[in-house]
Amino acid sequence: MTRLGSAPPSPSARAATPSGRPASALPAIDPIRLLRQNWKLLVVVGGSSLVVGAAIFLTLLFAYPRFSGEVVFELPPVVSGTEDLMPVESRNEDIVIRMAQTESQRLVSREVLTRAMRGRDVETTDWSQWFRDGAGMFVVDDAVDDLIEDLRSGHVRDTLYFRLSWTAGNGGDVPVVLNRIADTYMEMKDAEESSRFASDLRLLRDREKEIDRQLVLLSNDIATFIASKNITALDENLDQGRSAIQNLGLRINETKSMLSLLQAKRNQTQAKMQGTLEPSSDDRRLAESDPEIMRLSTDVRDMRIREAAARERFGPNHPEVQAFAQMARSAEAERTSAIDERIQRNLTADFKETTDQIESYEGLLKNLDEEYEVQETRLKALAADMAELEGKQSRKERLETERTDVGRQIGELEQFRRRESARKVTIAQRSTTPREMAFPKWYVVVPLTVLAGLAGTVGLLFVREMLDQRIKYPSDLASLPGGRVLGVIPERTDDPTSPARAELVVREQPSSVLAESFRQTATAIQRQIDDAGVRTIMVVGALPESGTSTIASNLAASLVAGGRSVLLVDANFRRPRLGEILGQSPGHPGLGDLLVGAGRREDAIIDCGGGLHLLPAGSEVNRVVERLNTGTMSALLEDLAQRHDVVVIDVAPWVVAGDAAALAAKVDAVVLAVRAWQEQRGLVARLVGQLSGSKAAFLGVVLNRPRNTAGGYFRKNFEAMANYASPRAT
């Protein structure tokens, strides 16, 4: 018998192992499926809510009628000046919104409402009767408190309007109260504007008087200053001083430039005298022009001429030629020494002359600087006097300009006050008596009641679904770690072909939906066992009634139909069913007898025909559960796996018996059967984890008997499968 545990797991086997992530605390909810399952309940709730909504509407109609009204105010465009004939809107949207919100809050302030409620027309309303004291007097403060809670005010979006709205039980009270509040607000607004205009005008007139006083004082000050400073002569002296200081500046710059040149020349001469700088060609030519040097140069030429004549006459080696050459060299050396001496004398004379010139220019520069400082000080004093005079005159001009502006502002303010368009707020629409009730409205109350009823019901359904931890649909299994779904076996009643029984339906009614579902499940299992070389498969359930016997028998029948030799082994010693399903007598020898050595394999295995064989549980006395976890069982399974292509084993539920846990270490692969609407998610998740960690390969889960008729997604598929499987009419 081939063991998956002895070799690296195949891709299919690896896919079946848990991912290691924790199971989700809440199941995944399919809202469409949930609503389809409970559509009858929703219809009943909707009808009941409709009746309740109608009753609520009638009750509110007589017990709590409400009438609404509003007053609309406008923020007119701003008048920029008295010369503008028409107002022009220059404010941006943010400014308009802030102004509207500010005025809306002021409109419902306690000060405005208190003054408005003192109007006699308010006391005639039915609404005022709610705020009477024991003596029948109208209590203004109580009415204002109620209005502060009920009044609504705010800006009308994208407009220059803001509004005030109110709701009352009597339609005739609405315009009385709202219009009284609006009139009171406008009266207070006008009084505020008048007070502000008067305050601004008073400030402007006070400023006008102050400017006139300052102009008189400043004019007297200017006249006195002109007389004391002799302003006419001051102008001439200022021009002469500027010209003189300009000339001095030019002379100072020229002197500094000459001084710089002389200093550079002296430094150069000194460097030549010290030998750090070679004499220039001009220095050498000047020295050579000296009469003594010129005489020596003549002697050198004569000696060279005599030397040349002697060489021509006697040859180069004659003593007379050598004597003339020696005399020429001596004359040349004397001439060179005389030139150097003359250059030094010339440089010394130049250095002294340059030094004398520098001292002369430095004295001149000192005298010019002193004279410049005197002229500059005098010029600064003259300029200060002129600047002071100009400052006084400039201040006078500014005061005169300000005086003109203030006079113009006073005139514009008085004219602006008389214009109607200068008002910042106007009433655009007064409140009128409502023609219909604002509340209740049947088309609001009834639908809302129905919606609330349906929403509450749906919410309860979702809460119940979230709290229900049972496995109900394939998506519940898919959300578990390692919960690979091999197939879904529907309820027998959901099969349109109405098979007589689910057991062996693959053989008895192969065209049924149940049979096709088992075949699809078998195909998924067969693909995995072929890849991994699996020979023994255990089908186990978590709890009783999981349908393991039905799944095992139909899985075996499907594999047999594919041409395989399949042995069905009934290892459920507590409640064996495979023998009953295949029509065998209960006392036939079987697995229990083989494990205790009370029979032969050939006698125990029943040939059911077509390649399907059955090894029943055996006689009741020999069905010893402990024998399943022995070496004899392991050897028997090895032997059976060699004689058949596939061995399918049905065992007792995992939770109620330990048989499955013992056999899980002896088979090649395990398939878990889960009964929908019965087993809890936590239990299945724990069982999947245990099977995934066992020696046998965990192939996946078969979901048995989900409820598909009431809102499932498989019903149309079932009908299509049944129609396709039925013979086509010719």
XYZ file of C-alpha atoms in Angstrom:
730
model
C 0.000 0.000 0.000
C 1.417 3.411 -1.051
C 1.715 6.041 1.691
C 1.545 9.754 0.957
C 3.533 10.415 4.095
C 6.545 8.544 2.671
C 7.116 11.011 -0.183
C 6.891 14.772 -0.682
C 3.264 15.839 -0.972
C 1.914 16.445 -4.429
C 0.598 19.875 -5.503
C -2.927 18.680 -4.868
C -2.047 17.438 -1.423
C -0.250 20.654 -0.595
C -3.294 22.642 -1.683
C -5.352 20.725 0.822
C -3.227 21.632 3.816
C -4.137 24.559 6.063
C -2.647 27.903 5.218
C -1.854 28.640 8.808
C -4.192 31.631 9.028
C -6.797 31.668 11.802
C -10.392 30.904 10.970
C -12.665 33.898 10.575
C -14.643 34.687 13.717
C -17.787 35.461 11.700
C -19.149 33.560 8.691
C -19.216 35.141 5.254
C -22.781 36.301 4.558
C -24.339 36.263 1.089
C -27.038 38.980 1.324
C -28.861 37.903 -1.853
C -29.171 34.331 -0.650
C -30.275 35.441 2.810
C -33.025 37.666 1.380
C -34.228 34.973 -1.003
C -34.442 32.482 1.830
C -36.612 34.828 3.917
C -38.689 36.530 1.196
C -41.971 35.319 2.650
C -41.124 36.813 6.032
C -40.170 40.097 4.373
C -43.472 40.199 2.488
C -45.401 39.692 5.730
C -43.355 42.355 7.533
C -43.824 44.777 4.614
C -47.587 44.326 4.645
C -47.787 44.729 8.393
C -45.605 47.837 8.263
C -47.882 49.305 5.612
C -50.904 48.943 7.900
C -48.960 50.327 10.875
C -47.737 53.266 8.764
C -51.286 54.147 7.745
C -52.408 54.045 11.375
C -49.492 56.262 12.445
C -50.331 58.761 9.695
C -53.978 59.031 10.759
C -52.973 59.409 14.411
C -50.518 62.205 13.629
C -53.010 63.872 11.288
C -55.440 64.511 14.113
C -53.106 64.648 17.118
C -50.073 66.527 15.821
C -50.657 68.590 12.640
C -47.859 71.017 11.764
C -47.819 74.073 9.440
C -44.593 75.704 8.202
C -43.687 79.102 6.833
C -40.639 81.243 6.189
C -39.399 84.790 5.740
C -36.678 85.374 3.139
C -34.067 88.131 3.570
C -31.665 89.481 0.959
C -28.113 90.773 1.239
C -28.213 93.428 -1.544
C -25.123 94.078 -3.667
C -22.714 96.566 -2.134
C -22.842 100.211 -3.244
C -19.177 101.153 -3.714
C -19.720 104.938 -3.907
C -22.264 107.735 -4.118
C -21.569 108.163 -7.815
C -22.708 104.606 -8.652
C -26.263 104.577 -9.998
C -26.676 100.783 -9.613
C -25.235 98.509 -6.920
C -22.520 96.099 -8.111
C -21.835 92.750 -6.430
C -18.115 92.604 -5.615
C -18.118 90.177 -2.675
C -16.930 86.599 -3.170
C -18.988 83.585 -2.148
C -17.171 82.981 1.143
C -17.859 86.532 2.309
C -21.547 86.255 1.370
C -21.856 82.948 3.246
C -20.225 84.368 6.388
C -22.441 87.454 6.298
C -25.580 85.340 5.800
C -24.663 82.987 8.649
C -23.881 85.943 10.930
C -27.190 87.654 10.221
C -29.040 84.319 10.595
C -27.666 83.906 14.106
C -28.471 87.506 14.980
C -31.999 86.997 13.662
C -32.720 84.244 16.216
C -30.837 85.866 19.088
C -32.632 86.210 22.412
C -32.528 90.011 22.199
C -34.436 90.110 18.880
C -36.923 87.412 19.925
C -37.642 89.012 23.303
C -38.421 92.384 21.723
C -40.539 90.706 19.008
C -42.608 88.707 21.514
C -43.701 91.926 23.205
C -45.812 92.754 20.138
C -49.553 92.645 20.821
C -50.323 90.688 17.654
C -48.280 87.739 19.006
C -50.522 87.458 22.079
C -53.572 86.915 19.832
C -52.202 83.642 18.399
C -53.210 80.172 19.551
C -49.534 79.361 19.982
C -49.210 81.993 22.734
C -51.784 80.123 24.855
C -49.112 77.541 25.670
C -47.110 80.191 27.528
C -49.662 81.716 29.930
C -49.181 81.861 33.670
C -51.835 81.220 36.295
C -53.244 84.722 35.791
C -53.476 84.270 32.045
C -50.551 86.594 31.329
C -48.258 85.858 28.377
C -44.800 84.760 29.639
C -42.338 86.158 27.098
C -39.267 84.287 28.371
C -40.970 80.883 28.025
C -42.091 81.728 24.500
C -38.573 82.843 23.571
C -37.106 79.597 24.934
C -39.501 77.622 22.749
C -38.692 79.707 19.674
C -34.942 79.304 20.157
C -35.452 75.536 19.947
C -37.909 75.556 17.016
C -36.749 78.400 14.763
C -34.488 77.500 11.849
C -32.349 80.034 10.000
C -29.536 79.808 7.490
C -28.066 80.807 4.158
C -29.702 79.703 0.903
C -26.890 78.104 -1.052
C -25.511 79.925 -4.137
C -27.712 82.991 -3.510
C -27.674 86.321 -1.660
C -30.603 85.153 0.518
C -30.972 83.793 4.002
C -34.231 82.706 5.576
C -36.092 82.161 8.833
C -38.547 79.240 9.106
C -40.902 78.047 11.831
C -43.487 75.333 12.351
C -46.676 75.631 14.439
C -49.859 73.677 15.046
C -52.092 76.501 13.705
C -51.441 77.767 10.179
C -52.671 81.266 11.021
C -50.057 81.704 13.755
C -47.114 81.159 11.391
C -47.170 84.509 9.458
C -47.992 86.493 12.606
C -44.977 85.254 14.572
C -42.516 85.148 11.664
C -43.401 88.603 10.305
C -43.248 90.107 13.788
C -39.716 88.660 14.263
C -38.687 89.931 10.803
C -40.024 93.456 11.439
C -38.362 93.623 14.839
C -35.065 92.458 13.349
C -35.263 95.104 10.592
C -36.102 97.856 13.111
C -33.107 96.918 15.232
C -30.943 96.648 12.132
C -32.007 100.139 10.948
C -31.363 101.612 14.389
C -27.949 100.001 14.461
C -27.122 101.367 11.010
C -28.291 104.851 11.995
C -26.155 104.763 15.120
C -23.159 103.594 13.132
C -23.648 106.362 10.524
C -23.887 108.995 13.256
C -20.768 107.675 14.962
C -18.784 107.653 11.684
C -19.946 111.194 10.836
C -18.973 112.479 14.270
C -15.506 110.966 13.970
C -15.000 112.545 10.527
C -16.062 116.014 11.715
C -13.773 115.795 14.749
C -10.923 114.824 12.445
C -11.707 117.785 10.144
C -11.451 120.238 13.053
C -8.173 118.706 14.240
C -6.653 119.003 10.744
C -7.663 122.679 10.515
C -5.988 123.384 13.863
C -2.774 121.605 12.820
C -2.675 123.518 9.483
C -2.811 126.906 11.277
C 0.004 125.921 13.665
C 2.162 124.482 10.867
C 1.750 127.575 8.624
C 2.942 129.855 11.468
C 5.890 127.535 12.140
C 6.975 127.593 8.470
C 6.826 131.424 8.302
C 8.966 131.759 11.437
C 11.531 129.209 10.154
C 11.914 131.000 6.775
C 12.515 134.318 8.494
C 15.094 132.963 10.981
C 17.108 130.917 8.471
C 17.113 133.431 5.562
C 15.918 130.782 3.153
C 16.711 132.801 -0.073
C 20.485 133.210 0.701
C 20.500 129.660 2.003
C 19.619 128.329 -1.422
C 22.567 130.129 -3.081
C 25.044 129.042 -0.410
C 23.817 125.439 -0.714
C 24.521 125.442 -4.481
C 27.997 126.993 -4.018
C 28.854 124.503 -1.258
C 27.823 121.576 -3.441
C 29.967 122.853 -6.338
C 32.993 123.436 -4.081
C 32.816 120.018 -2.469
C 32.466 118.422 -5.887
C 35.686 120.150 -7.126
C 37.521 119.163 -3.958
C 36.470 115.566 -4.503
C 37.903 115.585 -8.024
C 41.246 117.079 -6.847
C 41.470 114.549 -4.007
C 40.950 111.663 -6.413
C 43.573 113.037 -8.852
C 46.092 113.516 -6.013
C 45.486 109.980 -4.718
C 45.996 108.581 -8.228
C 49.300 110.468 -8.701
C 50.448 109.439 -5.236
C 49.736 105.809 -6.063
C 51.787 106.022 -9.275
C 54.748 107.646 -7.486
C 54.698 105.048 -4.723
C 54.681 102.268 -7.284
C 57.619 103.878 -9.130
C 59.620 104.270 -5.908
C 58.990 100.652 -4.942
C 60.168 99.509 -8.370
C 63.343 101.671 -8.166
C 64.093 100.356 -4.681
C 63.712 96.746 -5.907
C 66.238 97.430 -8.728
C 68.651 98.972 -6.267
C 68.375 95.957 -3.955
C 68.868 93.568 -6.870
C 65.464 91.837 -6.550
C 64.474 93.325 -9.914
C 66.683 93.581 -13.025
C 67.259 97.109 -14.479
C 65.129 97.772 -17.498
C 66.453 98.417 -21.024
C 65.685 102.112 -20.540
C 67.877 102.186 -17.437
C 70.717 100.535 -19.416
C 70.362 102.901 -22.422
C 70.433 105.921 -20.108
C 73.654 104.674 -18.515
C 75.265 103.948 -21.921
C 74.551 107.536 -23.051
C 77.012 108.842 -20.411
C 80.168 110.357 -22.072
C 82.542 108.245 -20.012
C 80.689 105.082 -20.959
C 80.678 106.148 -24.593
C 84.479 106.622 -24.449
C 84.928 103.165 -22.982
C 82.689 101.729 -25.706
C 84.964 103.410 -28.317
C 88.046 101.826 -26.712
C 86.398 98.393 -26.821
C 85.666 98.777 -30.540
C 89.229 99.881 -31.291
C 90.672 96.883 -29.476
C 88.383 94.523 -31.389
C 89.413 96.124 -34.690
C 93.111 95.697 -33.868
C 92.504 92.114 -32.804
C 90.758 91.369 -36.071
C 93.538 92.986 -38.122
C 96.231 91.041 -36.280
C 94.365 87.756 -36.682
C 94.050 88.387 -40.375
C 97.704 89.250 -40.669
C 99.367 86.740 -38.311
C 96.744 84.056 -37.698
C 94.745 83.229 -34.572
C 97.630 81.827 -32.507
C 100.113 84.639 -32.894
C 101.155 86.270 -29.612
C 100.253 89.684 -30.843
C 96.689 88.482 -31.628
C 96.343 87.011 -28.148
C 97.654 90.234 -26.601
C 95.059 92.276 -28.466
C 92.308 89.806 -27.409
C 93.332 90.118 -23.755
C 93.289 93.922 -24.012
C 89.804 93.830 -25.619
C 88.444 91.640 -22.819
C 89.848 93.945 -20.169
C 88.296 96.974 -21.887
C 84.961 95.116 -22.120
C 84.998 94.297 -18.397
C 85.847 97.882 -17.513
C 82.960 99.100 -19.685
C 80.472 96.676 -18.067
C 81.550 97.690 -14.562
C 81.209 101.361 -15.480
C 77.690 100.797 -16.851
C 76.552 99.017 -13.642
C 77.983 101.796 -11.519
C 76.268 104.444 -13.641
C 72.917 102.579 -13.388
C 73.184 102.517 -9.573
C 73.888 106.255 -9.469
C 70.911 106.925 -11.757
C 68.579 104.706 -9.635
C 69.679 106.461 -6.444
C 68.914 109.827 -7.982
C 65.496 108.607 -9.204
C 64.643 107.180 -5.751
C 65.424 110.476 -4.036
C 63.486 112.484 -6.613
C 60.420 110.188 -6.338
C 60.513 110.299 -2.546
C 60.508 114.089 -2.619
C 57.514 114.077 -4.963
C 55.604 111.627 -2.724
C 56.127 113.808 0.329
C 54.897 116.809 -1.624
C 51.729 115.024 -2.774
C 51.006 113.616 0.683
C 51.062 117.128 2.107
C 48.782 118.328 -0.653
C 46.341 115.401 -0.012
C 46.221 116.215 3.699
C 45.349 119.833 3.013
C 42.631 118.794 0.520
C 41.077 116.325 3.021
C 40.911 118.980 5.731
C 39.323 121.450 3.371
C 36.833 118.764 2.228
C 35.755 118.063 5.814
C 35.177 121.769 6.435
C 33.100 122.119 3.282
C 31.184 118.894 4.013
C 30.267 119.997 7.557
C 29.061 123.340 6.255
C 27.060 121.642 3.492
C 25.406 119.222 5.940
C 24.239 122.108 8.085
C 22.793 123.857 5.034
C 21.125 120.626 3.862
C 19.628 119.984 7.315
C 17.962 123.358 7.302
C 16.572 122.782 3.804
C 15.393 119.276 4.717
C 13.619 120.580 7.803
C 11.862 123.197 5.712
C 10.871 120.677 3.072
C 9.551 118.313 5.789
C 7.354 121.060 7.206
C 6.039 121.926 3.748
C 5.442 118.239 2.889
C 3.519 117.714 6.127
C 1.415 120.761 5.330
C 0.605 119.353 1.885
C -0.398 116.012 3.397
C -2.669 117.714 5.919
C -4.290 119.745 3.153
C -4.851 116.550 1.100
C -6.285 114.769 4.126
C -8.518 117.790 4.818
C -9.912 117.547 1.293
C -10.464 113.765 1.621
C -12.240 114.118 4.961
C -14.539 116.788 3.545
C -15.335 114.539 0.583
C -16.024 111.560 2.891
C -18.409 113.647 4.998
C -20.356 114.636 1.917
C -20.491 111.072 0.560
C -21.513 109.659 3.935
C -24.427 112.087 4.245
C -25.530 111.371 0.688
C -25.055 107.595 1.095
C -27.207 107.583 4.238
C -30.142 108.966 2.295
C -30.012 106.161 -0.354
C -32.357 103.185 0.040
C -29.838 100.877 -1.668
C -27.370 101.479 1.168
C -29.268 99.076 3.446
C -27.292 95.878 4.108
C -30.340 93.653 4.639
C -33.822 93.799 3.133
C -36.902 91.591 3.360
C -37.266 89.781 0.038
C -40.393 87.748 0.948
C -42.713 87.982 3.917
C -44.407 84.963 5.440
C -47.937 84.022 4.322
C -50.553 81.637 5.728
C -49.621 78.021 4.735
C -52.064 76.382 2.293
C -51.239 72.825 3.335
C -49.803 70.959 6.286
C -46.066 70.396 6.472
C -46.521 67.313 8.663
C -47.674 64.568 8.562
C -47.524 63.585 4.879
C -48.723 60.126 3.977
C -46.098 59.655 1.279
C -43.421 60.182 3.929
C -44.846 58.492 7.026
C -46.084 55.307 5.374
C -42.947 54.552 3.296
C -40.694 55.350 6.245
C -42.654 52.982 8.471
C -42.437 50.224 5.870
C -38.756 50.921 5.356
C -38.098 50.889 9.106
C -39.940 47.594 9.492
C -38.092 45.965 6.621
C -34.749 47.405 7.735
C -35.258 46.152 11.273
C -36.228 42.709 10.033
C -33.312 42.506 7.634
C -30.993 43.667 10.406
C -32.242 40.943 12.731
C -31.812 38.383 9.941
C -28.238 39.492 9.387
C -27.484 39.441 13.121
C -28.941 35.960 13.403
C -26.949 34.847 10.381
C -23.745 36.294 11.814
C -24.277 34.619 15.186
C -25.157 31.269 13.598
C -21.873 29.316 13.542
C -23.191 26.298 11.662
C -21.791 25.269 8.303
C -24.552 25.987 5.804
C -23.016 26.782 2.428
C -19.815 26.021 0.499
C -18.606 29.566 1.197
C -18.550 28.732 4.925
C -16.138 25.895 4.232
C -14.030 27.925 1.824
C -13.430 30.524 4.557
C -11.863 27.904 6.855
C -8.091 27.292 6.734
C -7.560 24.237 4.530
C -11.316 23.846 3.959
C -11.093 22.783 0.314
C -14.555 21.866 -1.042
C -14.517 18.661 -3.114
C -18.216 18.704 -3.912
C -21.724 19.632 -2.833
C -24.393 16.950 -2.489
C -27.910 18.495 -2.567
C -30.992 17.426 -0.665
C -32.840 14.579 -2.335
C -35.970 16.734 -2.359
C -34.122 19.401 -4.362
C -33.522 16.932 -7.200
C -36.131 17.602 -9.953
C -35.945 13.888 -10.978
C -37.175 12.821 -7.493
C -34.908 9.784 -6.903
C -36.250 7.118 -4.551
C -33.185 7.158 -2.309
C -29.759 8.789 -2.137
C -27.801 5.583 -1.443
C -26.331 4.070 -4.653
C -28.186 6.676 -6.691
C -25.252 6.644 -9.139
C -26.163 3.051 -10.045
C -29.916 3.139 -9.620
C -30.709 6.548 -11.207
C -27.581 7.707 -13.058
C -29.432 10.553 -14.843
C -30.516 12.219 -11.601
C -29.037 15.419 -10.207
C -27.880 13.558 -7.112
C -25.958 11.083 -9.262
C -24.322 13.864 -11.249
C -23.318 15.641 -8.022
C -21.695 12.450 -6.739
C -19.904 11.951 -10.054
C -18.526 15.497 -9.961
C -17.321 14.926 -6.387
C -15.747 11.618 -7.388
C -13.987 13.324 -10.303
C -12.408 15.869 -7.957
C -11.272 13.086 -5.612
C -10.071 10.867 -8.463
C -7.883 13.647 -9.874
C -6.070 13.937 -6.524
C -5.631 10.234 -5.874
C -4.288 9.656 -9.376
C -1.672 12.378 -8.948
C -0.552 11.072 -5.549
C -0.928 7.304 -6.084
C -3.566 6.921 -3.374
C -5.071 3.407 -2.945
C -6.959 3.611 0.377
C -9.457 6.406 1.140
C -11.293 6.896 4.432
C -14.617 8.793 4.405
C -15.311 10.242 7.859
C -17.934 12.579 9.320
C -17.699 14.894 12.286
C -21.049 13.957 13.840
C -23.662 11.257 13.275
C -25.993 11.647 10.281
C -23.221 13.264 8.216
C -23.986 10.914 5.310
C -20.616 9.160 5.148
C -22.140 5.810 4.139
C -24.118 7.395 1.307
C -21.068 9.347 0.114
C -18.782 6.284 0.352
C -21.189 4.007 -1.580
C -21.758 6.528 -4.369
C -18.049 7.399 -4.533
C -17.282 3.695 -4.985
C -19.993 3.352 -7.640
C -18.609 6.368 -9.535
C -15.059 4.983 -9.448
C -16.325 1.582 -10.617
C -18.115 3.235 -13.527
C -14.703 4.588 -14.556
C -13.365 1.046 -14.940
C -11.698 0.610 -11.567
C -11.883 -2.278 -9.166
C -13.209 -0.786 -5.937
C -13.606 -2.377 -2.507
C -16.047 -0.826 -0.038
C -14.985 -1.472 3.577
C -17.483 -0.901 6.370
C -15.273 0.000 9.353
C -18.175 1.514 11.327
C -18.466 -1.202 13.939
C -21.052 0.771 15.917
C -23.652 1.486 13.214
C -22.703 -0.360 10.022
C -24.824 0.548 6.966
C -22.958 -0.423 3.801
C -24.266 -3.977 3.919
C -27.840 -2.734 4.234
C -27.302 -0.249 1.363
C -26.017 -3.028 -0.938
C -28.740 -5.446 0.147
C -26.633 -7.877 2.179
C -27.680 -9.767 5.291
C -26.568 -8.278 8.628
C -24.739 -11.387 9.860
C -22.430 -11.875 6.900
C -18.743 -12.330 7.848
C -16.705 -9.213 7.386
C -13.929 -6.952 8.657
C -14.456 -7.735 12.332
C -14.193 -11.455 11.680
C -10.982 -11.043 9.658
C -9.369 -8.960 12.404
C -10.037 -11.631 15.052
C -9.035 -14.451 12.680
C -12.519 -15.965 12.554
C -12.906 -16.146 8.770
C -11.248 -16.029 5.382
C -10.894 -12.979 3.170
C -12.491 -14.792 0.214
C -15.587 -15.564 2.272
C -15.862 -12.079 3.759
C -15.579 -10.016 0.536
C -18.809 -9.870 -1.445
C -18.750 -9.287 -5.217
C -21.524 -6.802 -5.960
C -20.954 -6.927 -9.707
C -19.364 -4.541 -12.191
C -16.063 -4.304 -10.303
C -17.632 -3.264 -6.979
C -16.847 -5.369 -3.918
C -17.978 -5.071 -0.307
C -16.244 -5.998 2.925
C -19.043 -5.591 5.503
C -18.508 -4.885 9.192
C -18.889 -8.573 10.097
C -20.783 -10.390 12.782
C -21.747 -8.308 15.776
C -19.833 -10.426 18.263
C -16.548 -9.939 16.381
C -16.887 -6.195 15.767
C -14.243 -5.170 18.289
C -13.382 -1.497 17.902
C -9.901 -1.859 19.423
C -8.915 -4.243 16.593
C -8.990 -1.315 14.140
C -5.810 0.127 15.697
C -3.633 -2.970 15.345
C -0.931 -4.238 13.037
C -3.409 -6.801 11.723
C -5.581 -3.946 10.396
C -2.561 -2.308 8.760
C -1.508 -5.602 7.120
C -5.073 -6.240 5.961
C -5.324 -2.815 4.362
C -1.974 -3.377 2.621
C -3.241 -6.664 1.243
C -6.592 -5.234 0.135
C -4.881 -2.302 -1.587
C -2.786 -4.752 -3.625
C -5.872 -6.674 -4.774
C -8.075 -3.640 -5.685
C -7.488 -0.367 -7.467
C -9.154 1.677 -4.745
C -10.294 0.841 -1.211
C -13.032 3.134 0.187
C -13.518 2.888 3.962
C -16.584 4.083 5.892
C -15.928 4.762 9.604
C -17.777 6.028 12.645
C -18.003 9.847 13.228
C -14.785 11.436 14.457
C -16.290 13.212 17.480
C -18.287 10.338 18.980
C -15.715 7.572 18.405
C -11.946 7.206 18.186
C -12.052 4.722 15.306
C -11.450 7.365 12.636
C -8.438 8.800 14.465
C -6.841 5.347 14.577
C -7.507 4.597 10.913
C -6.276 8.045 9.792
C -2.731 6.834 10.459
C -3.223 3.693 8.331
C -4.869 4.971 5.130
C -3.448 6.995 2.264
C -6.048 9.776 2.190
C -9.066 11.121 4.084
C -12.286 12.781 2.873
C -14.359 14.699 5.439
C -18.174 14.634 5.108
C -19.961 17.654 6.640
C -23.728 17.801 7.112
C -24.986 21.298 6.289
C -27.078 23.148 8.909
C -25.856 20.761 11.608
C -22.131 21.019 12.350
C -20.464 24.088 13.877
C -17.693 26.040 12.138
C -15.325 25.697 15.076
C -15.762 21.922 15.173
C -15.157 21.559 11.440
C -12.158 23.892 11.537
C -10.603 21.910 14.387
C -11.288 18.616 12.578
C -9.800 19.937 9.310
C -6.687 20.994 11.219
C -6.352 17.562 12.852
C -6.824 15.717 9.564
C -4.386 18.006 7.770
C -1.772 17.220 10.396
C -2.340 13.455 10.250
C -0.187 10.976 8.338
C -2.827 10.541 5.648
C -3.350 13.189 3.010
C -6.412 15.325 3.620
C -8.161 15.607 0.226
C -10.941 18.010 1.230
C -14.548 18.341 2.375
C -17.815 17.139 0.863
C -20.761 19.331 1.902
C -23.837 17.150 2.270
C -27.484 18.233 2.016
C -27.370 22.068 1.949
C -30.793 23.733 1.700
C -30.963 24.884 -1.877
C -34.687 25.129 -2.537
C -35.232 28.270 -0.464
C -32.948 30.766 -2.041
C -29.886 28.689 -2.993
C -27.816 29.282 -6.077
C -27.843 25.628 -7.217
C -31.531 25.115 -8.043
C -31.320 26.405 -11.594
C -28.180 24.337 -12.105
C -30.027 21.283 -10.805
C -32.886 21.868 -13.219
C -30.485 22.360 -16.124
C -28.653 19.137 -15.205
C -31.931 17.216 -15.032
C -33.200 18.568 -18.350
C -29.922 17.858 -20.090
C -29.800 14.297 -18.714
C -33.390 13.467 -19.812
C -33.835 11.858 -23.272
C -34.456 14.403 -26.084
C -37.817 14.073 -27.818
C -37.481 13.041 -31.490
